[in-house]
Amino acid sequence: MAFEYDEFGLLKTEHQGWASLRYRYDEFDRLHEMVLPDGQALAYHRDTAGLLSGIDLNGQPLTRHRMASTGEEVERQQGELLSAYVYDDEGRLTQHRIHQGRLKDISAQRDYQYDPIGNLKSIQDSRKGLRQYVYDPMDRLVGVRGDLYEQLIHDPAGNLLEQNLGASSGQSANVRGNRLTMHGDSHYEYDEFGNLIEERRGKGQKLVTRYTYDCEHRLTSVTTPDCSIWHYEYDAFGRRIAKTNGLTRTEFLWQGDRLIAEETGDQYRTYLYEPDSFKPLALVDGHGPEQAEVYYYHLDHLGTPQELTSQHGRLVWSVTYRAYGNVVQQQVSEIDNPLRFQGQYHDPETGLHYNRHRYYNPNTGRFITPDPIGLAGGLNNYQYVPNPTGWVDPLGLAAHEKRSPDSSINTELQASLRSLPEGSYRVINQVDTPEKLGFANNRALEIELLQDVDGVRFYGGDAAKEGAFVAVGKIPNNLQHARQHLALSPFYDASGRSVYNTMDNLVDVRIQKAAKVLIGEVAPQQSRADRLYSGGGRRF
């Protein structure tokens, strides 16, 4: 792997083995163009408020978007289909309509209802029917009613003991120290680190699946009951880059933590996402502009794929899921789609979902290895999420709730949030700030961190190493550009002494999970010598 950056510290080329990704940015350091490994080119367009208005593929429209002033997407053109979205006052999706062209009748519709606490109450799907959800006093999902009937039972630690279609089987799972030891007719064994190493099931437990790990607890091979052996390979960042069974080899390419392409023999496909998100936007089947066939994703309120359609609006893939993500029915399967919950890739050879840092088993609703970040990811280090109708975990590290409304946040503050990792925060409130804090328009967001977040501080000369402000997001690697970006002008302390930050030193600062901080855009500053410092960076 190799990475090239421009003079502002922005990534311009990313090399992974035989493939490369190339990036170009606009004057506000936002991604404007991306050249994919197979030579296809994406171009991102934004409106005057900086919100996404369209994406082109190879110079032709891929999608067009219309955003409300609050930042919510209200329309999306995908080929010949037009999607319209409706939200409630809390910014939650309440309706998704799909039209075959602007003036024609609705071809599909999903309506969402929520209870007073904010849990998803029901989904009315014009194609798949009605589904209603029941919760216990701790907001854990205990029942699904409607076109699919499920009953779920949890223990006090949040372990899923039963996940039955229909009535309870009367036989709960066995759990010891949050490790699942028996579930249905399956028996599980673990190594000394808590990694699942063996599953026995079937009559006399004769169907055996064995799991092997490397020294970093990454799954490296699986032996299935039919004696097939699958091997898995990873790069220096722990991303899975290949899987093979001796006959076939699939290689994977990444853009950060998102899977962007895969190749098996002469089959090649690309996955495109909504900007700064794990929500899939389109699947491009075929290598290069001449062979590419585009299919569009249609998602639910969590960002889980429900359907894929062709450029002409024909339905080519549609499934129904159980509550914890395993497919219970395929309505249409003209093409294959392995993407499941956000950040998950379905492996048909094992039934597991690769979830970036771990593997998830939808049959048990849990991961097969402990959380690599330990208790920072939650008290139960095998649990996927507390509630699968309202939470996601794109990285396999720490779940976060999707109901938190960001939609009422103004455009500038939304841009500040985009400087943070997806799912790393919970918005508490927009606040007015004193002018001395130096936030643009004297406005900032109060947020709670759901995971550790890294930032930096420049210091030197009269400026101390410790202080109240921490820069986050992209920082130019040219000192003068960084000074302008963060508006590090000379200032006067309480005693009237002039303070100047020479920026001789740079220190990494890790803000701990659960911290409550203010984040916003750095306002322009003018020194007493009338020199202007432009600002525009993001900081805590």
Coordinates of C-alpha atoms in Angstrom, one line a residue:
M1 CA 0.0 0.0 0.0
A2 CA 1.1 3.6 -0.6
F3 CA -0.6 7.0 -0.2
E4 CA 0.1 10.3 -1.9
Y5 CA -1.0 13.7 -0.5
D6 CA -1.2 17.2 -1.8
E7 CA 0.3 20.3 -0.2
F8 CA -2.8 20.7 2.0
G9 CA -2.6 17.2 3.4
L10 CA -5.4 15.9 1.3
L11 CA -5.2 12.3 0.0
K12 CA -4.8 12.4 -3.8
T13 CA -3.8 8.8 -4.6
E14 CA -4.3 5.5 -2.8
H15 CA -2.5 2.4 -4.0
Q16 CA -3.6 -1.1 -2.9
G17 CA -1.7 -3.9 -4.6
W18 CA -2.5 -3.8 -8.3
A19 CA -5.2 -1.1 -7.9
S20 CA -5.3 2.6 -7.3
L21 CA -7.9 5.2 -6.3
R22 CA -7.4 8.9 -7.3
Y23 CA -9.0 11.9 -5.8
R24 CA -9.6 15.6 -6.6
Y25 CA -11.1 18.2 -4.4
D26 CA -13.0 21.5 -4.8
E27 CA -11.9 24.8 -3.3
F28 CA -13.6 23.8 0.1
D29 CA -11.5 20.6 0.3
R30 CA -14.6 18.5 -0.5
L31 CA -14.3 15.4 -2.7
H32 CA -15.1 16.5 -6.2
E33 CA -13.8 13.7 -8.4
M34 CA -12.7 10.1 -7.8
V35 CA -11.2 7.7 -10.4
L36 CA -11.9 4.1 -9.6
P37 CA -9.5 1.2 -10.0
D38 CA -11.0 0.1 -13.3
G39 CA -10.8 3.6 -14.8
Q40 CA -14.4 4.6 -14.2
A41 CA -14.7 8.2 -13.0
L42 CA -17.1 9.7 -10.4
A43 CA -17.9 13.4 -10.2
Y44 CA -19.7 14.9 -7.2
H45 CA -21.9 18.1 -7.6
R46 CA -23.1 20.3 -4.8
D47 CA -25.6 23.1 -4.5
T48 CA -24.9 26.6 -3.3
A49 CA -25.4 25.5 0.3
G50 CA -22.7 22.8 -0.2
L51 CA -25.2 19.9 -0.1
L52 CA -25.0 17.0 -2.6
S53 CA -27.0 17.6 -5.7
G54 CA -25.8 14.9 -8.1
I55 CA -23.2 12.3 -8.9
D56 CA -21.9 11.5 -12.4
L57 CA -20.4 8.3 -13.6
N58 CA -18.1 8.5 -16.6
G59 CA -19.6 11.9 -17.5
Q60 CA -23.2 10.7 -17.4
P61 CA -25.8 11.3 -14.6
L62 CA -25.7 8.5 -12.0
T63 CA -28.0 10.1 -9.4
R64 CA -29.6 13.5 -8.8
H65 CA -30.5 14.7 -5.3
R66 CA -32.7 17.4 -3.9
M67 CA -32.1 18.4 -0.4
A68 CA -34.2 20.4 2.1
S69 CA -32.6 23.5 3.6
T70 CA -32.2 21.5 6.8
G71 CA -30.0 19.0 5.0
E72 CA -32.5 16.1 4.6
E73 CA -32.7 14.4 1.2
V74 CA -36.2 14.8 -0.1
E75 CA -35.8 13.5 -3.7
R76 CA -33.4 11.1 -5.4
Q77 CA -33.4 10.3 -9.2
Q78 CA -31.9 6.8 -9.8
G79 CA -32.2 6.0 -13.5
E80 CA -35.8 6.1 -14.5
L81 CA -37.0 5.9 -10.9
L82 CA -37.6 8.9 -8.6
S83 CA -37.6 8.4 -4.8
A84 CA -39.4 10.8 -2.5
Y85 CA -38.7 11.0 1.2
V86 CA -40.8 12.4 4.1
Y87 CA -39.6 13.0 7.6
D88 CA -41.2 13.8 11.0
D89 CA -40.3 16.8 13.2
E90 CA -37.5 14.7 14.8
G91 CA -35.9 14.1 11.4
R92 CA -36.9 10.4 11.3
L93 CA -37.8 8.9 8.0
T94 CA -41.6 8.3 7.9
Q95 CA -42.2 7.6 4.2
H96 CA -40.3 6.5 1.1
R97 CA -42.2 6.5 -2.2
I98 CA -40.7 5.3 -5.5
H99 CA -42.2 6.7 -8.7
Q100 CA -41.6 5.4 -12.3
G101 CA -40.9 8.9 -13.6
R102 CA -42.1 12.2 -12.1
L103 CA -45.7 12.1 -13.3
K104 CA -46.5 8.5 -13.0
D105 CA -48.2 6.5 -10.2
I106 CA -46.3 5.3 -7.2
S107 CA -44.7 1.9 -7.9
A108 CA -43.6 1.2 -4.3
Q109 CA -44.0 2.7 -0.9
R110 CA -42.8 2.2 2.6
D111 CA -44.3 4.0 5.6
Y112 CA -42.6 4.1 9.0
Q113 CA -44.2 4.7 12.4
Y114 CA -42.4 5.3 15.8
D115 CA -43.6 5.0 19.4
P116 CA -43.4 7.9 21.8
I117 CA -40.0 6.8 23.0
G118 CA -38.6 6.7 19.4
N119 CA -38.5 3.0 18.8
L120 CA -39.7 1.8 15.3
K121 CA -43.3 0.8 15.7
S122 CA -44.2 -0.5 12.3
I123 CA -43.2 -0.7 8.6
Q124 CA -46.0 -0.8 6.0
D125 CA -44.4 -2.0 2.7
S126 CA -46.5 -2.0 -0.4
R127 CA -44.6 -5.0 -1.7
K128 CA -43.9 -7.0 1.4
G129 CA -46.8 -6.2 3.7
L130 CA -47.1 -4.9 7.3
R131 CA -44.6 -5.6 10.0
Q132 CA -45.0 -4.4 13.7
Y133 CA -42.4 -4.4 16.4
V134 CA -42.8 -5.0 20.2
Y135 CA -40.3 -4.0 22.9
D136 CA -39.7 -4.7 26.5
P137 CA -39.2 -1.9 29.1
M138 CA -35.5 -1.8 28.3
D139 CA -36.3 -1.0 24.6
R140 CA -35.1 -4.5 23.5
L141 CA -36.9 -6.0 20.6
V142 CA -39.0 -9.0 21.8
G143 CA -41.5 -9.5 19.0
V144 CA -42.2 -9.0 15.3
R145 CA -45.8 -9.3 14.0
G146 CA -47.3 -9.2 10.6
D147 CA -46.1 -10.8 7.4
L148 CA -43.3 -12.3 9.5
Y149 CA -43.8 -13.5 13.1
E150 CA -40.7 -13.6 15.4
Q151 CA -40.3 -14.0 19.1
L152 CA -37.1 -12.9 20.8
I153 CA -35.8 -13.5 24.3
H154 CA -32.8 -11.8 26.0
D155 CA -31.0 -12.3 29.2
P156 CA -30.2 -9.4 31.6
A157 CA -26.7 -8.9 29.9
G158 CA -28.3 -8.4 26.5
N159 CA -27.5 -11.8 25.1
L160 CA -30.1 -13.0 22.5
L161 CA -31.3 -16.4 23.9
E162 CA -34.1 -17.1 21.4
Q163 CA -34.9 -15.9 17.9
N164 CA -37.8 -18.0 16.7
L165 CA -40.0 -17.8 13.7
G166 CA -43.4 -18.4 15.3
A167 CA -44.0 -19.5 18.9
S168 CA -41.2 -20.0 21.4
S169 CA -39.4 -23.3 21.1
G170 CA -39.2 -23.5 24.9
Q171 CA -35.4 -24.1 24.6
S172 CA -33.3 -21.1 25.4
A173 CA -29.7 -20.8 24.4
N174 CA -26.9 -21.4 27.0
V175 CA -24.5 -18.5 27.7
R176 CA -21.5 -18.5 30.0
G177 CA -19.6 -15.2 30.5
N178 CA -21.4 -13.8 27.5
R179 CA -20.1 -16.7 25.4
L180 CA -22.8 -18.6 23.6
T181 CA -22.3 -22.3 24.3
M182 CA -25.5 -23.8 22.9
H183 CA -28.2 -22.4 20.5
G184 CA -30.8 -24.7 19.1
D185 CA -29.0 -27.9 18.0
S186 CA -25.6 -26.1 17.7
H187 CA -22.9 -26.4 20.3
Y188 CA -20.0 -23.9 20.4
E189 CA -16.4 -24.0 21.7
Y190 CA -14.0 -21.1 22.2
D191 CA -10.2 -20.6 22.6
E192 CA -8.6 -18.9 25.6
F193 CA -9.1 -15.5 24.0
G194 CA -12.9 -16.0 23.6
N195 CA -12.8 -16.6 19.8
L196 CA -15.2 -19.1 18.4
I197 CA -13.2 -22.1 17.2
E198 CA -15.8 -24.9 16.7
E199 CA -19.5 -25.3 16.0
R200 CA -21.2 -28.7 16.1
R201 CA -24.7 -29.2 15.0
G202 CA -27.1 -31.8 13.5
K203 CA -27.8 -35.3 14.5
G204 CA -25.2 -36.4 16.9
Q205 CA -23.4 -33.1 16.3
K206 CA -21.7 -34.6 13.3
L207 CA -21.8 -31.4 11.2
V208 CA -18.7 -29.6 12.4
T209 CA -17.4 -26.1 11.4
R210 CA -13.9 -25.1 12.6
Y211 CA -12.5 -21.6 12.8
T212 CA -8.8 -20.6 12.9
Y213 CA -7.3 -17.2 13.8
D214 CA -4.0 -15.4 13.6
C215 CA -2.2 -13.7 16.4
E216 CA -4.3 -10.5 16.0
H217 CA -7.5 -12.6 16.4
R218 CA -8.5 -12.2 12.7
L219 CA -10.3 -15.1 11.1
T220 CA -7.9 -16.8 8.7
S221 CA -9.6 -20.0 7.8
V222 CA -12.9 -21.9 8.1
T223 CA -13.4 -25.6 7.5
T224 CA -17.1 -26.3 6.7
P225 CA -19.0 -29.6 7.3
D226 CA -18.4 -30.7 3.7
C227 CA -14.7 -30.4 4.3
S228 CA -14.3 -27.3 2.2
I229 CA -11.5 -25.0 3.5
W230 CA -11.8 -21.2 3.0
H231 CA -8.8 -18.9 3.7
Y232 CA -9.0 -15.2 4.4
E233 CA -6.2 -12.6 4.0
Y234 CA -5.9 -9.1 5.4
D235 CA -3.9 -5.9 4.8
A236 CA -1.9 -3.9 7.3
F237 CA -5.0 -2.1 8.4
G238 CA -6.8 -5.3 9.1
R239 CA -9.1 -5.0 6.1
R240 CA -10.0 -8.3 4.4
I241 CA -8.3 -8.3 0.9
A242 CA -8.9 -11.8 -0.3
K243 CA -10.7 -15.1 0.3
T244 CA -10.0 -18.4 -1.5
N245 CA -10.9 -22.1 -1.3
G246 CA -8.2 -23.4 -3.6
L247 CA -10.5 -23.2 -6.7
T248 CA -11.7 -19.6 -6.7
R249 CA -10.1 -16.5 -5.3
T250 CA -12.0 -13.2 -4.6
E251 CA -10.0 -10.0 -4.0
F252 CA -11.4 -7.0 -2.3
L253 CA -10.5 -3.3 -2.6
W254 CA -11.2 -0.6 -0.1
Q255 CA -11.7 3.1 0.3
G256 CA -10.9 3.7 3.9
D257 CA -13.2 1.4 5.8
R258 CA -15.7 0.9 3.0
L259 CA -15.5 -2.0 0.5
I260 CA -15.4 -0.4 -2.9
A261 CA -14.7 -3.3 -5.3
E262 CA -14.3 -7.0 -5.6
E263 CA -13.0 -9.3 -8.3
T264 CA -13.5 -13.1 -8.8
G265 CA -11.9 -14.4 -11.9
D266 CA -13.3 -12.4 -14.8
Q267 CA -16.2 -11.0 -12.7
Y268 CA -15.7 -7.5 -11.4
R269 CA -18.1 -5.2 -9.5
T270 CA -17.9 -1.8 -7.7
Y271 CA -19.9 -0.6 -4.7
L272 CA -20.7 3.1 -4.5
Y273 CA -21.9 4.8 -1.3
E274 CA -23.6 8.0 -0.2
P275 CA -20.9 10.5 0.6
D276 CA -19.3 10.1 4.1
S277 CA -21.6 7.1 4.8
F278 CA -21.7 3.3 4.8
K279 CA -25.1 3.5 3.0
P280 CA -24.8 1.8 -0.4
L281 CA -25.9 3.9 -3.4
A282 CA -25.2 1.8 -6.5
L283 CA -23.7 -1.5 -7.6
V284 CA -21.7 -1.3 -10.8
D285 CA -21.4 -4.7 -12.4
G286 CA -18.5 -5.1 -15.0
H287 CA -15.0 -3.9 -15.5
G288 CA -14.4 -0.5 -17.0
P289 CA -16.8 2.1 -18.6
E290 CA -17.6 -0.1 -21.6
Q291 CA -18.8 -3.1 -19.6
A292 CA -20.4 -1.4 -16.6
E293 CA -24.0 -2.1 -15.8
V294 CA -25.5 0.1 -13.0
Y295 CA -28.0 -1.1 -10.4
Y296 CA -29.4 1.1 -7.7
Y297 CA -29.9 0.4 -4.0
H298 CA -33.2 1.1 -2.2
L299 CA -32.7 1.2 1.6
D300 CA -34.8 1.1 4.7
H301 CA -34.6 3.6 7.6
L302 CA -31.3 2.0 8.8
G303 CA -29.6 2.0 5.5
T304 CA -30.1 -1.8 4.9
P305 CA -30.5 -2.8 1.2
Q306 CA -34.1 -3.8 0.5
E307 CA -34.1 -3.8 -3.3
L308 CA -31.9 -3.3 -6.3
T309 CA -33.3 -1.9 -9.6
S310 CA -31.8 -1.5 -13.1
Q311 CA -31.3 1.8 -14.8
H312 CA -34.8 1.4 -16.4
G313 CA -36.5 0.7 -13.1
R314 CA -36.8 -3.1 -13.3
L315 CA -36.6 -4.9 -10.0
V316 CA -33.6 -7.3 -10.1
W317 CA -33.1 -8.1 -6.4
S318 CA -35.4 -8.0 -3.4
V319 CA -35.3 -9.8 0.0
T320 CA -37.1 -10.0 3.3
Y321 CA -34.9 -10.1 6.5
R322 CA -35.5 -11.4 9.9
A323 CA -34.9 -8.9 12.7
Y324 CA -31.2 -9.6 13.1
G325 CA -30.3 -9.6 9.4
N326 CA -30.6 -13.1 8.0
V327 CA -32.5 -13.4 4.8
V328 CA -35.7 -15.3 5.2
Q329 CA -37.1 -14.9 1.7
Q330 CA -35.8 -13.8 -1.7
Q331 CA -38.6 -12.3 -3.9
V332 CA -36.3 -11.5 -6.8
S333 CA -32.7 -12.7 -7.4
E334 CA -31.7 -11.9 -10.9
I335 CA -28.3 -10.6 -9.6
D336 CA -26.5 -11.3 -6.3
N337 CA -26.1 -8.7 -3.6
P338 CA -23.8 -9.5 -0.6
L339 CA -24.3 -6.2 1.3
R340 CA -26.4 -6.5 4.4
F341 CA -26.6 -4.2 7.5
Q342 CA -24.3 -1.1 7.2
G343 CA -20.7 -2.2 6.8
Q344 CA -21.6 -6.0 6.4
Y345 CA -20.7 -8.4 3.6
H346 CA -22.4 -11.8 3.4
D347 CA -20.2 -14.8 3.0
P348 CA -22.3 -17.7 1.5
E349 CA -19.7 -20.3 2.4
T350 CA -20.1 -19.7 6.1
G351 CA -23.3 -17.7 6.5
L352 CA -21.3 -15.1 8.4
H353 CA -21.3 -11.4 7.6
Y354 CA -17.8 -9.8 7.4
N355 CA -18.2 -6.6 9.5
R356 CA -14.7 -4.9 9.0
H357 CA -13.1 -5.7 12.4
R358 CA -15.1 -8.8 13.2
Y359 CA -17.5 -11.4 11.7
Y360 CA -21.2 -11.3 12.6
N361 CA -23.5 -14.4 12.8
P362 CA -27.1 -13.3 11.9
N363 CA -28.4 -16.7 13.0
T364 CA -27.4 -15.9 16.6
G365 CA -27.5 -12.1 16.4
R366 CA -23.9 -11.7 17.7
F367 CA -20.2 -11.6 16.8
I368 CA -18.1 -14.7 16.9
T369 CA -15.1 -12.9 18.6
P370 CA -14.9 -10.4 21.5
D371 CA -14.8 -6.7 20.7
P372 CA -11.2 -5.7 19.8
I373 CA -11.7 -2.4 21.7
G374 CA -12.9 -4.2 24.8
L375 CA -15.4 -2.5 27.1
A376 CA -15.1 0.7 25.0
G377 CA -17.5 -1.0 22.6
G378 CA -20.0 -1.9 25.3
L379 CA -20.3 -4.1 28.4
N380 CA -21.3 -7.2 26.3
N381 CA -18.4 -7.7 23.9
Y382 CA -20.2 -10.2 21.7
Q383 CA -23.4 -8.2 21.3
Y384 CA -24.1 -6.7 17.8
V385 CA -26.5 -4.0 18.9
P386 CA -29.0 -3.4 21.8
N387 CA -31.9 -3.2 19.3
P388 CA -31.6 -4.2 15.6
T389 CA -34.5 -1.8 14.5
G390 CA -32.7 1.3 15.7
W391 CA -29.0 0.7 15.9
V392 CA -26.1 -0.1 13.5
D393 CA -22.4 -1.0 13.9
P394 CA -20.7 -0.4 10.5
L395 CA -17.2 -1.2 11.8
G396 CA -17.9 -4.1 14.1
L397 CA -16.6 -2.1 17.1
A398 CA -19.3 0.1 18.7
A399 CA -23.0 0.3 18.0
H400 CA -24.7 3.6 17.6
E401 CA -28.3 4.6 17.5
K402 CA -29.8 5.9 14.2
R403 CA -32.7 7.9 15.7
S404 CA -30.5 10.9 16.8
P405 CA -31.9 13.8 14.7
D406 CA -29.2 15.7 12.8
S407 CA -31.7 17.1 10.3
S408 CA -32.4 20.4 12.2
I409 CA -28.7 21.3 12.2
N410 CA -27.7 24.1 9.8
T411 CA -25.5 23.4 6.9
E412 CA -22.2 24.8 8.4
L413 CA -22.6 22.7 11.5
Q414 CA -23.4 19.6 9.4
A415 CA -20.1 20.1 7.7
S416 CA -18.4 20.1 11.0
L417 CA -20.0 16.7 11.8
R418 CA -18.7 15.3 8.5
S419 CA -15.1 15.8 9.9
L420 CA -15.9 13.1 12.4
P421 CA -16.0 9.3 11.8
E422 CA -19.4 7.9 11.0
G423 CA -21.3 6.9 14.1
S424 CA -18.7 8.5 16.5
Y425 CA -21.1 11.0 18.1
R426 CA -24.5 11.8 19.4
V427 CA -25.9 15.3 18.9
I428 CA -27.2 16.9 22.1
N429 CA -28.0 20.4 21.0
Q430 CA -27.1 23.5 19.0
V431 CA -25.8 26.2 21.2
D432 CA -24.9 29.9 21.0
T433 CA -21.3 30.5 22.0
P434 CA -19.4 33.5 23.3
E435 CA -17.4 35.4 20.6
K436 CA -14.2 34.7 22.4
L437 CA -14.5 30.9 21.6
G438 CA -14.0 31.8 18.0
F439 CA -16.8 29.7 16.4
A440 CA -18.2 30.9 13.1
N441 CA -21.5 32.8 13.6
N442 CA -21.0 32.2 17.3
R443 CA -22.7 28.8 16.9
A444 CA -21.5 25.3 17.8
L445 CA -22.9 21.8 18.4
E446 CA -22.8 20.1 21.8
I447 CA -22.1 16.4 21.1
E448 CA -21.4 13.3 23.1
L449 CA -18.7 11.0 21.7
L450 CA -19.7 7.4 21.3
Q451 CA -16.1 6.3 20.6
D452 CA -12.6 7.8 21.1
V453 CA -11.9 10.6 18.5
D454 CA -8.4 11.8 17.6
G455 CA -7.5 15.5 17.0
V456 CA -4.3 17.6 17.1
R457 CA -2.9 20.7 18.8
F458 CA -0.2 23.0 17.4
Y459 CA 1.9 24.8 20.1
G460 CA 5.2 26.5 20.5
G461 CA 6.5 29.9 21.5
D462 CA 4.0 31.5 23.9
A463 CA 1.3 28.9 23.2
A464 CA 1.0 26.0 25.7
K465 CA 0.9 22.3 24.8
E466 CA -2.3 21.9 26.8
G467 CA -5.4 23.9 26.1
A468 CA -9.2 24.0 25.5
F469 CA -9.1 23.8 21.7
V470 CA -8.4 20.6 19.6
A471 CA -8.4 20.6 15.8
V472 CA -10.3 17.8 14.0
G473 CA -10.7 16.7 10.4
K474 CA -8.3 17.5 7.6
I475 CA -5.4 19.8 8.5
P476 CA -3.2 21.3 5.7
N477 CA 0.4 20.1 6.1
N478 CA 1.7 23.5 5.1
L479 CA 2.1 25.5 8.3
Q480 CA 1.0 28.8 6.8
H481 CA -2.1 27.2 5.3
A482 CA -2.8 25.4 8.7
R483 CA -2.4 28.8 10.5
Q484 CA -5.0 30.3 8.2
H485 CA -7.2 27.2 8.4
L486 CA -7.3 27.3 12.2
A487 CA -7.1 31.2 12.4
L488 CA -4.1 31.0 14.8
S489 CA -3.6 34.7 15.1
P490 CA -1.7 36.5 17.9
F491 CA -3.9 37.2 20.9
Y492 CA -3.7 38.9 24.3
D493 CA -4.0 36.9 27.5
A494 CA -5.8 38.1 30.6
S495 CA -2.8 40.1 31.7
G496 CA -2.6 41.9 28.4
R497 CA 0.5 40.1 27.2
S498 CA 0.7 39.3 23.5
V499 CA 0.7 35.5 22.9
Y500 CA 1.9 34.0 19.6
N501 CA 1.8 30.4 18.6
T502 CA 4.9 29.5 16.6
M503 CA 3.4 26.1 15.6
D504 CA 6.8 24.5 16.1
N505 CA 5.2 21.4 17.6
L506 CA 2.2 19.2 16.9
V507 CA 0.7 16.8 19.4
D508 CA -2.0 14.2 18.9
V509 CA -4.9 14.4 21.3
R510 CA -7.3 11.6 21.9
I511 CA -10.7 12.7 23.2
Q512 CA -12.2 9.8 25.1
K513 CA -15.5 8.1 24.5
A514 CA -18.4 9.7 26.6
A515 CA -16.8 13.1 26.6
K516 CA -19.2 16.0 25.9
V517 CA -17.6 18.7 23.7
L518 CA -18.5 21.6 21.4
I519 CA -17.6 21.3 17.8
G520 CA -17.9 23.9 15.1
E521 CA -16.3 25.9 12.3
V522 CA -13.4 28.2 13.1
A523 CA -14.4 31.8 12.6
P524 CA -12.2 34.3 10.7
Q525 CA -9.9 36.3 13.0
Q526 CA -8.2 39.7 12.6
S527 CA -5.1 40.6 14.5
R528 CA -4.5 44.0 16.0
A529 CA -2.1 44.6 13.1
D530 CA -5.1 44.1 10.8
R531 CA -3.9 40.8 9.4
L532 CA -6.8 38.5 8.4
Y533 CA -6.8 34.8 9.3
S534 CA -9.5 33.1 7.2
G535 CA -10.5 30.2 9.4
G536 CA -12.8 27.5 8.0
G537 CA -11.3 24.6 9.9
R538 CA -13.1 22.4 12.4
R539 CA -12.3 22.1 16.1
F540 CA -13.5 20.9 19.5

